[in-house]
Coordinates of C-alpha atoms in Angstrom, one line a residue:
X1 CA 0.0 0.0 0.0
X2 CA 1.3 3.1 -1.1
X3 CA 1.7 6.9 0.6
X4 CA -0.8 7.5 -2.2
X5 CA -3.9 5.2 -1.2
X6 CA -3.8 5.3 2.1
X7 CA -6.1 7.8 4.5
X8 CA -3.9 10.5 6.0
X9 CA -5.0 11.0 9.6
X10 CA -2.7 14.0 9.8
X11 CA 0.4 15.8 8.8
X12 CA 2.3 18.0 10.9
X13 CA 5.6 19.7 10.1
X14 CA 7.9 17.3 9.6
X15 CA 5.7 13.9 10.2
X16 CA 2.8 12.9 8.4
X17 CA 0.0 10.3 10.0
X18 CA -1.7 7.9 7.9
X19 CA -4.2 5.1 9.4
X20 CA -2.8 1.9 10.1
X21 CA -3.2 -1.8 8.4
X22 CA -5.0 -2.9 12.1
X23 CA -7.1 -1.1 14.6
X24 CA -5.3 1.0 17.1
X25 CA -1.9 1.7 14.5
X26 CA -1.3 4.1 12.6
X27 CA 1.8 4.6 10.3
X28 CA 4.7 7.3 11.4
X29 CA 6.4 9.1 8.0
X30 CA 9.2 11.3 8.1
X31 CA 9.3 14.1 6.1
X32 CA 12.3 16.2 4.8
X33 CA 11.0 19.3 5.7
X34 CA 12.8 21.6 8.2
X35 CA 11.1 23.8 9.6
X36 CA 11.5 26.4 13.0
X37 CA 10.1 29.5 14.4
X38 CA 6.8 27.8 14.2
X39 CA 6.9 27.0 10.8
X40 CA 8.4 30.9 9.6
X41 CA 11.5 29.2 8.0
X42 CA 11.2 26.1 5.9
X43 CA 13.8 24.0 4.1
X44 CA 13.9 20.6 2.8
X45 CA 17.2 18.5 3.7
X46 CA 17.4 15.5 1.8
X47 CA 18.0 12.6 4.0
X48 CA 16.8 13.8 7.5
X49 CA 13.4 11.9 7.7
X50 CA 15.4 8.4 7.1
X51 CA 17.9 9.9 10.0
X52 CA 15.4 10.8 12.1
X53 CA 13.3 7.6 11.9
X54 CA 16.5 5.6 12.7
X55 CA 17.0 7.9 15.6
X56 CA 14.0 8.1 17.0
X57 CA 13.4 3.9 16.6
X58 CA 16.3 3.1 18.5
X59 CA 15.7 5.6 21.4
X60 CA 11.9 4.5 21.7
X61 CA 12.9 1.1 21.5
X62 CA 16.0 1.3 24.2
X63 CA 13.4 3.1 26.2
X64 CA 10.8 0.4 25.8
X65 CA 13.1 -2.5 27.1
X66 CA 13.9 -0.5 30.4
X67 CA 9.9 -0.1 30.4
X68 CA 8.9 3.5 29.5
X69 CA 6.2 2.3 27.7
X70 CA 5.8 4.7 24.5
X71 CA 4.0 4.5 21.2
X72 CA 6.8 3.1 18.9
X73 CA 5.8 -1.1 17.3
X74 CA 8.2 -1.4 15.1
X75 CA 10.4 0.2 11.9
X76 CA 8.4 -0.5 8.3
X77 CA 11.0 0.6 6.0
X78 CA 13.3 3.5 5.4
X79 CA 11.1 6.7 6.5
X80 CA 7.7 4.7 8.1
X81 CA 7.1 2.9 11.6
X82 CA 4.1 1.5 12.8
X83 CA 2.8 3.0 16.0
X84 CA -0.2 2.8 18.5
X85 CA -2.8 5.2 17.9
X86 CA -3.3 7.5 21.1
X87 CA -4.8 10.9 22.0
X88 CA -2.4 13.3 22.1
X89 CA -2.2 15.7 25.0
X90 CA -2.3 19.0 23.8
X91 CA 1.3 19.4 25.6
X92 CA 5.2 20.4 24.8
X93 CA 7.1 18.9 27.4
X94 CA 10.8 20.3 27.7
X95 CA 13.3 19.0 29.8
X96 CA 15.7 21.3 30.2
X97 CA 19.6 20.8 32.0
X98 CA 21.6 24.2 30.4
X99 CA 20.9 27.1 29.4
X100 CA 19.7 27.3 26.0
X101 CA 17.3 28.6 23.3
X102 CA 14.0 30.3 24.7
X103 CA 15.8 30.2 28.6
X104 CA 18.7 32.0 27.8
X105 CA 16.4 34.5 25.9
X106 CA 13.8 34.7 29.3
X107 CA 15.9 34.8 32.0
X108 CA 18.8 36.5 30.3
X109 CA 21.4 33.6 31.3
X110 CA 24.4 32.8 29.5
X111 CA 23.8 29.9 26.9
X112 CA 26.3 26.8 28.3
X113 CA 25.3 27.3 32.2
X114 CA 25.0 24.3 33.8
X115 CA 21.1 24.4 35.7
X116 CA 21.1 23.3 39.5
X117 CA 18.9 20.9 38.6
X118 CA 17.0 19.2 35.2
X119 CA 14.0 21.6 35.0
X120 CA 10.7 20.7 33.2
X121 CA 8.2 23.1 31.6
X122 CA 5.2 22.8 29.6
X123 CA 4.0 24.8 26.7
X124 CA 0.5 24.6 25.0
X125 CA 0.8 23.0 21.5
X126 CA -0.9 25.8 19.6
X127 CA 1.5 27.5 16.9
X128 CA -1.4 29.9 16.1
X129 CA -1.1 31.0 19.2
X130 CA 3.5 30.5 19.4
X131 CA 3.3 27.6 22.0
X132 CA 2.9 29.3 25.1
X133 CA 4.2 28.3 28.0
X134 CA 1.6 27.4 30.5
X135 CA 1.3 26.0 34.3
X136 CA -0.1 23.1 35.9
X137 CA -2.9 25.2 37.3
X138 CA -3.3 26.1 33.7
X139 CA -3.3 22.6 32.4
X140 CA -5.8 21.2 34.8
X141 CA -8.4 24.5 34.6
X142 CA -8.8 24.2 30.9
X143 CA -8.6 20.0 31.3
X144 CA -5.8 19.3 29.1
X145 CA -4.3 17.0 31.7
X146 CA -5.3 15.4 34.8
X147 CA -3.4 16.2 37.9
X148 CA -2.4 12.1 38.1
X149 CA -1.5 12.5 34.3
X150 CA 0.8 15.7 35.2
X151 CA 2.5 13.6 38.0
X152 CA 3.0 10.8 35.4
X153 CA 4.3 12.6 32.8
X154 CA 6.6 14.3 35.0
X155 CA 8.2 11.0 36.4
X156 CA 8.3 10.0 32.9
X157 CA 10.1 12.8 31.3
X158 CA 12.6 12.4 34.7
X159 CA 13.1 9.2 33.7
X160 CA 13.6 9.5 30.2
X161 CA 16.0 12.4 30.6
X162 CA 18.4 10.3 32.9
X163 CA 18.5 7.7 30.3
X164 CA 19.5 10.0 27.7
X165 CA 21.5 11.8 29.8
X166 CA 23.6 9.0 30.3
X167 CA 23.1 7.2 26.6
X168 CA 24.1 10.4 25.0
X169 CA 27.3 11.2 27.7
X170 CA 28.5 7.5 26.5
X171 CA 30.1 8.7 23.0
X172 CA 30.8 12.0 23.8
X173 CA 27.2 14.5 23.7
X174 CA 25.8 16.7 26.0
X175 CA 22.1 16.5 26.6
X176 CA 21.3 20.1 27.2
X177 CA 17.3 19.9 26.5
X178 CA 14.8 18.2 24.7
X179 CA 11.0 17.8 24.1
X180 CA 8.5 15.2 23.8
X181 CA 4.7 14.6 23.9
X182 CA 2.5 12.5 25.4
X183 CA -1.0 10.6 24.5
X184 CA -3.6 8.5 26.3
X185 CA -2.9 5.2 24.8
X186 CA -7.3 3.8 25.5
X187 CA -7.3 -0.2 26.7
X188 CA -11.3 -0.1 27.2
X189 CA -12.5 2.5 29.9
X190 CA -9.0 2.8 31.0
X191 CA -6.1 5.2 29.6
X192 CA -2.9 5.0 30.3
X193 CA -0.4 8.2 29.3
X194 CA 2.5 7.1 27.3
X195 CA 5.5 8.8 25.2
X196 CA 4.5 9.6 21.8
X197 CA 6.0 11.9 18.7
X198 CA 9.4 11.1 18.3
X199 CA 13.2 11.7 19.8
X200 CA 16.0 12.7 17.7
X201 CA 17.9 15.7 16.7
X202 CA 14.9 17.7 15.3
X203 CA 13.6 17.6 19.0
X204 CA 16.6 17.3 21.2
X205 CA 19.5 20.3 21.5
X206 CA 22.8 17.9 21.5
X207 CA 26.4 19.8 22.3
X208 CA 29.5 17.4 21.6
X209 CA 30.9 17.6 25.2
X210 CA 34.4 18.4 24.4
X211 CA 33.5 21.1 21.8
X212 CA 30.2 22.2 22.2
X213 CA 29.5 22.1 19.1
X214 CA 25.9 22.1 17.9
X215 CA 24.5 18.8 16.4
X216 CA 20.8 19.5 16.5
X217 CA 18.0 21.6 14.6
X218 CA 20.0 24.8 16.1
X219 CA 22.0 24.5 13.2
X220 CA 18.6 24.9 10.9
X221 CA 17.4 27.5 13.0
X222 CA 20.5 29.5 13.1
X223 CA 22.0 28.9 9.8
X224 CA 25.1 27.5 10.7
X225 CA 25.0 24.6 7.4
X226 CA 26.3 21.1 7.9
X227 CA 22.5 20.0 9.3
X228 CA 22.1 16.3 7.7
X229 CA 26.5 15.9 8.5
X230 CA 26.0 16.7 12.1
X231 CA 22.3 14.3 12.7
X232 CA 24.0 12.0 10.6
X233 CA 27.4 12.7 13.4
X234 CA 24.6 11.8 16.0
X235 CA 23.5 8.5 14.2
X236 CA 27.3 7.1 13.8
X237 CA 28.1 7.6 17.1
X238 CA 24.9 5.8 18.4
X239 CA 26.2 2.9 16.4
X240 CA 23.4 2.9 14.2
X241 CA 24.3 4.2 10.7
X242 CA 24.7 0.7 9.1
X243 CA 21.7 0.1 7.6
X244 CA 21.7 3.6 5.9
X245 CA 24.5 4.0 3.6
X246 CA 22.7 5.8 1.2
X247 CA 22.6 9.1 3.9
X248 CA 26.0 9.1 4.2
X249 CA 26.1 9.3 0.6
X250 CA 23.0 12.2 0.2
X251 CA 21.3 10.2 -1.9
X252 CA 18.4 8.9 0.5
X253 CA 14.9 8.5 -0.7

């Protein structure tokens, strides 16, 4: 079955949804396109779906086996994956352990400094609107979250972030922040919040610690070139690059 003749659920920036061959799955593509500032600067880089894809399947799956239960089944081919189907919480949740980005901007710190501890925030997933950055007390007044499904998602993205932490510190990468979503995966009456979107360099800021050079969608956002060299940096030193040799070459469809 082709992109063509299946039912597109929904397409986002970089991802597009299309339903899934069983009930409950739907089918995960990765697009090309680069986008940031909410969608204000666009690109395509050849290559960075199938990247990203890889990425993301190996982190969901590592993250599966130490039982963060997230949405990920399994890989279908170079730029698809099957997933579970769940509501998404309308929810950005960054993790955030250095200064960076929208911080530094806020609270006019020095991009680099080390936080005193991993700090989490939430933004409302609205780009009409530039993803504001909300409260609990907002979340649970206008019912986008439970106050049990904030405390979950909080020990969750804890969780997650120490695992990175330490996967990415392993060959050599800082973790300084990164953001993920969340759905209610529905097993009858009951739901259950799990990890959904995806994990990779599009959604993940990722410093080589001895340089600090950038290796994430900063270098999109901030014109620096060598985007698809430095994900593809990311992928080789997770070990992962061997079943994509046509990336390394540019030539990935």
């Amino acid at each position: 079955m082709t992109t063509k003749t299946r039912k597109k659920i929904y397409e986002g920036k970089a991802k597009i949804l299309y339903e899934g061959p069983e009930p409950g799955t739907l089918v995960q593509y990765f697009k090309d396109d680069a986008t940031a500032f909410n969608g204000e600067k666009k690109a395509q880089l050849e290559g960075k779906g199938v990247i990203n894809n890889r990425i993301s399947e190996f982190i969901m799956t590592k993250l599966n086996n130490i039982g963060v239960q997230n949405h990920f089944i399994k890989r279908l081919n170079l730029r698809e994956q099957l997933i579970r189907e769940v509501e998404i919480i309308p929810l950005e949740v960054v993790c955030r352990n250095v200064v960076a980005g929208s911080m530094a901007t806020r609270f006019g710190l020095p991009e680099g400094q080390q936080l005193p501890r991993s700090i989490i925030e939430f933004y409302y997933k609205n780009d009409a609107l530039n993803d504001p950055l909300v409260t609990e007390e907002h979340i649970t007044a206008f019912n986008w979250a439970q106050t049990q499904e904030i405390d979950d998602i909080l020990a969750t993205t804890l969780r997650v972030n120490d695992f990175l932490s330490g996967m990415f510190a392993a060959v050599g990468i800082t973790l300084v922040d990164f953001k993920i979503e969340y759905g209610r995966l529905f097993e009858g009456d009951f739901a259950r919040v799990i990890l959904a979107d995806e994990i990779s360099p599009d959604s993940c800021r990722l410093w080589d610690s001895t340089s600090g050079e950038k290796l994430d969608k900063d270098r999109f956002r901030r014109d620096m070139g060598n985007v698809i060299e430095s994900y593809t940096e990311v992928a080789k030193r997770l070990g992962i690059m061997g079943d994509m040799p046509r990336v390394i070459e540019g030539g990935a469809q």
